[in-house]
Amino acid sequence: MITRALWQGLLAGTAGVVVMTLGEKAEQRLTGRPDSHVPARTLERLTGMAERPGRPPLAVNRAMHYGQGALLGVLRSVMAHAGLRGPVSSAQFAVVRLTNDQILENATGVGAPPQTWPRKELVVDLLHKTVYAFATGAVADALAARSGPGPGQRHAALRPGRHADVGPLPRHLA
């Protein structure tokens, strides 16, 4: 399962970033919001790269933007293979995506906690990260479904709902 989750997650995460980026570009055309250089600045700090004042290299920005999305897609794929699929799982994953960004950006001193942001910027970021999470989830769920139900789904099929008298699946079925 882990090998499948790895390559499928990279694919799902990349698809999610592409969808998010297309949405960001459309939103920027409508609102006039400029490109963000936070991904590049975060990667420069994480790797110890020389920081360039002004506009950082586009390649560094894209490497962090796409790389982070692709790598996080692996987690969403593991979720799907475990049986955590659908919109609720994608919503849970959106929180993970936002948390990952905030940890990296705040730990490096590139970003500030979201509660300090202007409301409009916060809404835009939440919207784009949610689009990423649901697009990534749709691809991860579809790819995982090709392998059949996950262990969590097989467990739930024993008796719908959560019950104290339904133990775990036998190890050979998990």
PDB file of C-alpha atoms in Angstrom:
ATOM      1  CA  MET A   1       0.000   0.000   0.000  1.00  0.00           C
ATOM      2  CA  ILE A   2       2.766   2.456   0.879  1.00  0.00           C
ATOM      3  CA  THR A   3       4.387   2.230  -2.570  1.00  0.00           C
ATOM      4  CA  ARG A   4       1.041   2.869  -4.261  1.00  0.00           C
ATOM      5  CA  ALA A   5       0.248   5.689  -1.840  1.00  0.00           C
ATOM      6  CA  LEU A   6       3.599   7.317  -2.583  1.00  0.00           C
ATOM      7  CA  TRP A   7       3.330   7.557  -6.360  1.00  0.00           C
ATOM      8  CA  GLN A   8      -0.423   8.145  -6.316  1.00  0.00           C
ATOM      9  CA  GLY A   9      -0.007  10.843  -3.674  1.00  0.00           C
ATOM     10  CA  LEU A  10       2.664  12.650  -5.664  1.00  0.00           C
ATOM     11  CA  LEU A  11       0.340  12.548  -8.671  1.00  0.00           C
ATOM     12  CA  ALA A  12      -2.714  13.661  -6.660  1.00  0.00           C
ATOM     13  CA  GLY A  13      -0.794  16.442  -4.916  1.00  0.00           C
ATOM     14  CA  THR A  14       0.603  17.720  -8.203  1.00  0.00           C
ATOM     15  CA  ALA A  15      -2.878  17.714  -9.727  1.00  0.00           C
ATOM     16  CA  GLY A  16      -4.163  19.603  -6.692  1.00  0.00           C
ATOM     17  CA  VAL A  17      -1.439  22.252  -7.025  1.00  0.00           C
ATOM     18  CA  VAL A  18      -2.191  22.704 -10.721  1.00  0.00           C
ATOM     19  CA  VAL A  19      -5.903  23.215 -10.003  1.00  0.00           C
ATOM     20  CA  MET A  20      -5.112  25.586  -7.117  1.00  0.00           C
ATOM     21  CA  THR A  21      -2.657  27.563  -9.249  1.00  0.00           C
ATOM     22  CA  LEU A  22      -5.169  27.950 -12.078  1.00  0.00           C
ATOM     23  CA  GLY A  23      -7.681  29.245  -9.543  1.00  0.00           C
ATOM     24  CA  GLU A  24      -5.106  31.609  -8.050  1.00  0.00           C
ATOM     25  CA  LYS A  25      -4.246  33.041 -11.459  1.00  0.00           C
ATOM     26  CA  ALA A  26      -7.928  33.582 -12.264  1.00  0.00           C
ATOM     27  CA  GLU A  27      -8.482  35.235  -8.880  1.00  0.00           C
ATOM     28  CA  GLN A  28      -5.419  37.467  -9.365  1.00  0.00           C
ATOM     29  CA  ARG A  29      -6.733  38.651 -12.730  1.00  0.00           C
ATOM     30  CA  LEU A  30     -10.044  39.583 -11.120  1.00  0.00           C
ATOM     31  CA  THR A  31      -8.676  41.179  -7.961  1.00  0.00           C
ATOM     32  CA  GLY A  32      -5.323  42.546  -9.133  1.00  0.00           C
ATOM     33  CA  ARG A  33      -3.588  40.734  -6.249  1.00  0.00           C
ATOM     34  CA  PRO A  34       0.133  40.306  -7.016  1.00  0.00           C
ATOM     35  CA  ASP A  35       2.023  37.011  -6.976  1.00  0.00           C
ATOM     36  CA  SER A  36       3.177  35.799  -3.583  1.00  0.00           C
ATOM     37  CA  HIS A  37       6.875  35.226  -3.026  1.00  0.00           C
ATOM     38  CA  VAL A  38       6.358  33.570   0.352  1.00  0.00           C
ATOM     39  CA  PRO A  39       7.037  30.061  -1.013  1.00  0.00           C
ATOM     40  CA  ALA A  40      10.448  31.116  -2.371  1.00  0.00           C
ATOM     41  CA  ARG A  41      11.380  32.993   0.776  1.00  0.00           C
ATOM     42  CA  THR A  42      10.384  30.008   2.923  1.00  0.00           C
ATOM     43  CA  LEU A  43      12.437  27.581   0.819  1.00  0.00           C
ATOM     44  CA  GLU A  44      15.430  29.938   0.905  1.00  0.00           C
ATOM     45  CA  ARG A  45      15.274  29.988   4.692  1.00  0.00           C
ATOM     46  CA  LEU A  46      14.679  26.238   5.051  1.00  0.00           C
ATOM     47  CA  THR A  47      17.623  25.335   2.838  1.00  0.00           C
ATOM     48  CA  GLY A  48      20.010  28.131   3.805  1.00  0.00           C
ATOM     49  CA  MET A  49      20.014  29.481   0.250  1.00  0.00           C
ATOM     50  CA  ALA A  50      21.149  33.046  -0.239  1.00  0.00           C
ATOM     51  CA  GLU A  51      18.190  35.380   0.084  1.00  0.00           C
ATOM     52  CA  ARG A  52      17.658  37.842  -2.725  1.00  0.00           C
ATOM     53  CA  PRO A  53      16.060  41.158  -1.858  1.00  0.00           C
ATOM     54  CA  GLY A  54      13.193  42.141  -4.108  1.00  0.00           C
ATOM     55  CA  ARG A  55      11.737  39.492  -6.348  1.00  0.00           C
ATOM     56  CA  PRO A  56      13.130  35.977  -5.700  1.00  0.00           C
ATOM     57  CA  PRO A  57      13.749  33.596  -8.592  1.00  0.00           C
ATOM     58  CA  LEU A  58      10.608  32.163 -10.139  1.00  0.00           C
ATOM     59  CA  ALA A  59      12.177  28.671 -10.133  1.00  0.00           C
ATOM     60  CA  VAL A  60      12.595  28.747  -6.344  1.00  0.00           C
ATOM     61  CA  ASN A  61       9.001  29.910  -5.899  1.00  0.00           C
ATOM     62  CA  ARG A  62       7.684  27.154  -8.159  1.00  0.00           C
ATOM     63  CA  ALA A  63       9.876  24.493  -6.549  1.00  0.00           C
ATOM     64  CA  MET A  64       8.388  25.211  -3.128  1.00  0.00           C
ATOM     65  CA  HIS A  65       4.844  25.782  -4.401  1.00  0.00           C
ATOM     66  CA  TYR A  66       4.662  22.578  -6.440  1.00  0.00           C
ATOM     67  CA  GLY A  67       7.012  20.509  -4.283  1.00  0.00           C
ATOM     68  CA  GLN A  68       5.120  21.157  -1.076  1.00  0.00           C
ATOM     69  CA  GLY A  69       1.798  20.365  -2.734  1.00  0.00           C
ATOM     70  CA  ALA A  70       3.104  17.169  -4.326  1.00  0.00           C
ATOM     71  CA  LEU A  71       4.655  15.925  -1.075  1.00  0.00           C
ATOM     72  CA  LEU A  72       1.555  16.646   1.006  1.00  0.00           C
ATOM     73  CA  GLY A  73      -0.457  14.727  -1.579  1.00  0.00           C
ATOM     74  CA  VAL A  74       1.234  11.586  -0.270  1.00  0.00           C
ATOM     75  CA  LEU A  75      -0.472  12.068   3.080  1.00  0.00           C
ATOM     76  CA  ARG A  76      -3.877  12.467   1.388  1.00  0.00           C
ATOM     77  CA  SER A  77      -3.198   9.310  -0.599  1.00  0.00           C
ATOM     78  CA  VAL A  78      -2.356   7.397   2.603  1.00  0.00           C
ATOM     79  CA  MET A  79      -5.642   8.667   4.027  1.00  0.00           C
ATOM     80  CA  ALA A  80      -7.511   7.390   0.958  1.00  0.00           C
ATOM     81  CA  HIS A  81      -5.813   3.994   1.053  1.00  0.00           C
ATOM     82  CA  ALA A  82      -6.664   3.654   4.746  1.00  0.00           C
ATOM     83  CA  GLY A  83     -10.321   4.251   3.880  1.00  0.00           C
ATOM     84  CA  LEU A  84     -10.550   7.974   4.706  1.00  0.00           C
ATOM     85  CA  ARG A  85     -12.170   9.165   1.508  1.00  0.00           C
ATOM     86  CA  GLY A  86     -14.687  11.741   0.386  1.00  0.00           C
ATOM     87  CA  PRO A  87     -15.452  15.367   1.228  1.00  0.00           C
ATOM     88  CA  VAL A  88     -15.048  15.033   5.009  1.00  0.00           C
ATOM     89  CA  SER A  89     -11.561  13.591   4.547  1.00  0.00           C
ATOM     90  CA  SER A  90     -10.696  16.343   2.072  1.00  0.00           C
ATOM     91  CA  ALA A  91     -11.869  18.957   4.595  1.00  0.00           C
ATOM     92  CA  GLN A  92      -9.652  17.346   7.246  1.00  0.00           C
ATOM     93  CA  PHE A  93      -6.778  17.436   4.778  1.00  0.00           C
ATOM     94  CA  ALA A  94      -7.369  21.149   4.092  1.00  0.00           C
ATOM     95  CA  VAL A  95      -6.555  21.807   7.749  1.00  0.00           C
ATOM     96  CA  VAL A  96      -3.332  19.802   7.389  1.00  0.00           C
ATOM     97  CA  ARG A  97      -2.359  21.797   4.285  1.00  0.00           C
ATOM     98  CA  LEU A  98      -2.952  25.113   6.033  1.00  0.00           C
ATOM     99  CA  THR A  99      -1.119  23.938   9.155  1.00  0.00           C
ATOM    100  CA  ASN A 100       1.891  22.820   7.130  1.00  0.00           C
ATOM    101  CA  ASP A 101       2.146  26.224   5.465  1.00  0.00           C
ATOM    102  CA  GLN A 102       1.861  28.071   8.741  1.00  0.00           C
ATOM    103  CA  ILE A 103       4.440  25.948  10.547  1.00  0.00           C
ATOM    104  CA  LEU A 104       7.026  26.425   7.802  1.00  0.00           C
ATOM    105  CA  GLU A 105       6.317  30.117   7.200  1.00  0.00           C
ATOM    106  CA  ASN A 106       6.173  31.076  10.872  1.00  0.00           C
ATOM    107  CA  ALA A 107       9.118  28.922  11.980  1.00  0.00           C
ATOM    108  CA  THR A 108      11.321  30.568   9.350  1.00  0.00           C
ATOM    109  CA  GLY A 109      10.097  34.081  10.146  1.00  0.00           C
ATOM    110  CA  VAL A 110       8.737  34.515   6.627  1.00  0.00           C
ATOM    111  CA  GLY A 111       5.086  34.567   7.642  1.00  0.00           C
ATOM    112  CA  ALA A 112       2.910  35.765  10.490  1.00  0.00           C
ATOM    113  CA  PRO A 113       0.083  33.916  12.246  1.00  0.00           C
ATOM    114  CA  PRO A 114      -3.124  34.006  10.170  1.00  0.00           C
ATOM    115  CA  GLN A 115      -5.095  35.733  12.908  1.00  0.00           C
ATOM    116  CA  THR A 116      -2.909  38.806  12.295  1.00  0.00           C
ATOM    117  CA  TRP A 117      -3.656  38.945   8.551  1.00  0.00           C
ATOM    118  CA  PRO A 118      -6.152  41.257   6.893  1.00  0.00           C
ATOM    119  CA  ARG A 119      -9.443  39.355   6.611  1.00  0.00           C
ATOM    120  CA  LYS A 120      -9.445  39.515   2.784  1.00  0.00           C
ATOM    121  CA  GLU A 121      -6.006  37.875   2.550  1.00  0.00           C
ATOM    122  CA  LEU A 122      -7.046  35.182   5.004  1.00  0.00           C
ATOM    123  CA  VAL A 123     -10.210  34.361   3.043  1.00  0.00           C
ATOM    124  CA  VAL A 124      -8.266  34.166  -0.241  1.00  0.00           C
ATOM    125  CA  ASP A 125      -5.648  31.840   1.286  1.00  0.00           C
ATOM    126  CA  LEU A 126      -8.293  29.606   2.863  1.00  0.00           C
ATOM    127  CA  LEU A 127     -10.170  29.412  -0.424  1.00  0.00           C
ATOM    128  CA  HIS A 128      -7.118  28.434  -2.473  1.00  0.00           C
ATOM    129  CA  LYS A 129      -5.878  25.853   0.044  1.00  0.00           C
ATOM    130  CA  THR A 130      -9.369  24.348   0.224  1.00  0.00           C
ATOM    131  CA  VAL A 131      -9.461  24.054  -3.568  1.00  0.00           C
ATOM    132  CA  TYR A 132      -6.075  22.307  -3.406  1.00  0.00           C
ATOM    133  CA  ALA A 133      -7.282  19.906  -0.686  1.00  0.00           C
ATOM    134  CA  PHE A 134     -10.470  18.919  -2.502  1.00  0.00           C
ATOM    135  CA  ALA A 135      -8.771  18.541  -5.904  1.00  0.00           C
ATOM    136  CA  THR A 136      -5.996  16.466  -4.346  1.00  0.00           C
ATOM    137  CA  GLY A 137      -8.583  14.424  -2.477  1.00  0.00           C
ATOM    138  CA  ALA A 138     -10.638  13.709  -5.582  1.00  0.00           C
ATOM    139  CA  VAL A 139      -7.599  12.339  -7.409  1.00  0.00           C
ATOM    140  CA  ALA A 140      -6.266  10.429  -4.380  1.00  0.00           C
ATOM    141  CA  ASP A 141      -9.688   8.901  -3.695  1.00  0.00           C
ATOM    142  CA  ALA A 142     -10.167   7.844  -7.308  1.00  0.00           C
ATOM    143  CA  LEU A 143      -6.733   6.230  -7.494  1.00  0.00           C
ATOM    144  CA  ALA A 144      -7.104   4.469  -4.131  1.00  0.00           C
ATOM    145  CA  ALA A 145     -10.566   3.184  -5.069  1.00  0.00           C
ATOM    146  CA  ARG A 146      -8.947   1.133  -7.839  1.00  0.00           C
ATOM    147  CA  SER A 147      -7.485  -1.043  -5.051  1.00  0.00           C
ATOM    148  CA  GLY A 148     -10.890  -1.526  -3.416  1.00  0.00           C
ATOM    149  CA  PRO A 149     -12.059  -0.411   0.005  1.00  0.00           C
ATOM    150  CA  GLY A 150      -9.474   0.526   2.595  1.00  0.00           C
ATOM    151  CA  PRO A 151      -9.209  -1.198   5.984  1.00  0.00           C
ATOM    152  CA  GLY A 152     -11.311   1.504   7.639  1.00  0.00           C
ATOM    153  CA  GLN A 153     -14.059   1.044   5.060  1.00  0.00           C
ATOM    154  CA  ARG A 154     -13.954  -2.751   5.486  1.00  0.00           C
ATOM    155  CA  HIS A 155     -14.213  -2.301   9.252  1.00  0.00           C
ATOM    156  CA  ALA A 156     -17.184   0.040   8.868  1.00  0.00           C
ATOM    157  CA  ALA A 157     -18.904  -2.503   6.612  1.00  0.00           C
ATOM    158  CA  LEU A 158     -19.010  -5.007   9.482  1.00  0.00           C
ATOM    159  CA  ARG A 159     -21.638  -2.883  11.190  1.00  0.00           C
ATOM    160  CA  PRO A 160     -22.324   0.709  10.138  1.00  0.00           C
ATOM    161  CA  GLY A 161     -21.644   3.289  12.800  1.00  0.00           C
ATOM    162  CA  ARG A 162     -19.319   3.235  15.774  1.00  0.00           C
ATOM    163  CA  HIS A 163     -19.992   0.433  18.268  1.00  0.00           C
ATOM    164  CA  ALA A 164     -18.069  -0.775  21.302  1.00  0.00           C
ATOM    165  CA  ASP A 165     -18.853  -4.408  20.499  1.00  0.00           C
ATOM    166  CA  VAL A 166     -17.248  -4.355  17.023  1.00  0.00           C
ATOM    167  CA  GLY A 167     -13.570  -5.090  17.395  1.00  0.00           C
ATOM    168  CA  PRO A 168     -10.845  -4.464  14.864  1.00  0.00           C
ATOM    169  CA  LEU A 169     -10.630  -6.320  11.604  1.00  0.00           C
ATOM    170  CA  PRO A 170      -8.599  -9.511  11.780  1.00  0.00           C
ATOM    171  CA  ARG A 171      -4.980  -8.661  11.007  1.00  0.00           C
ATOM    172  CA  HIS A 172      -4.998 -10.595   7.705  1.00  0.00           C
ATOM    173  CA  LEU A 173      -7.895  -8.444   6.432  1.00  0.00           C
ATOM    174  CA  ALA A 174      -6.449  -5.066   7.470  1.00  0.00           C
TER     175      ALA A 174
END
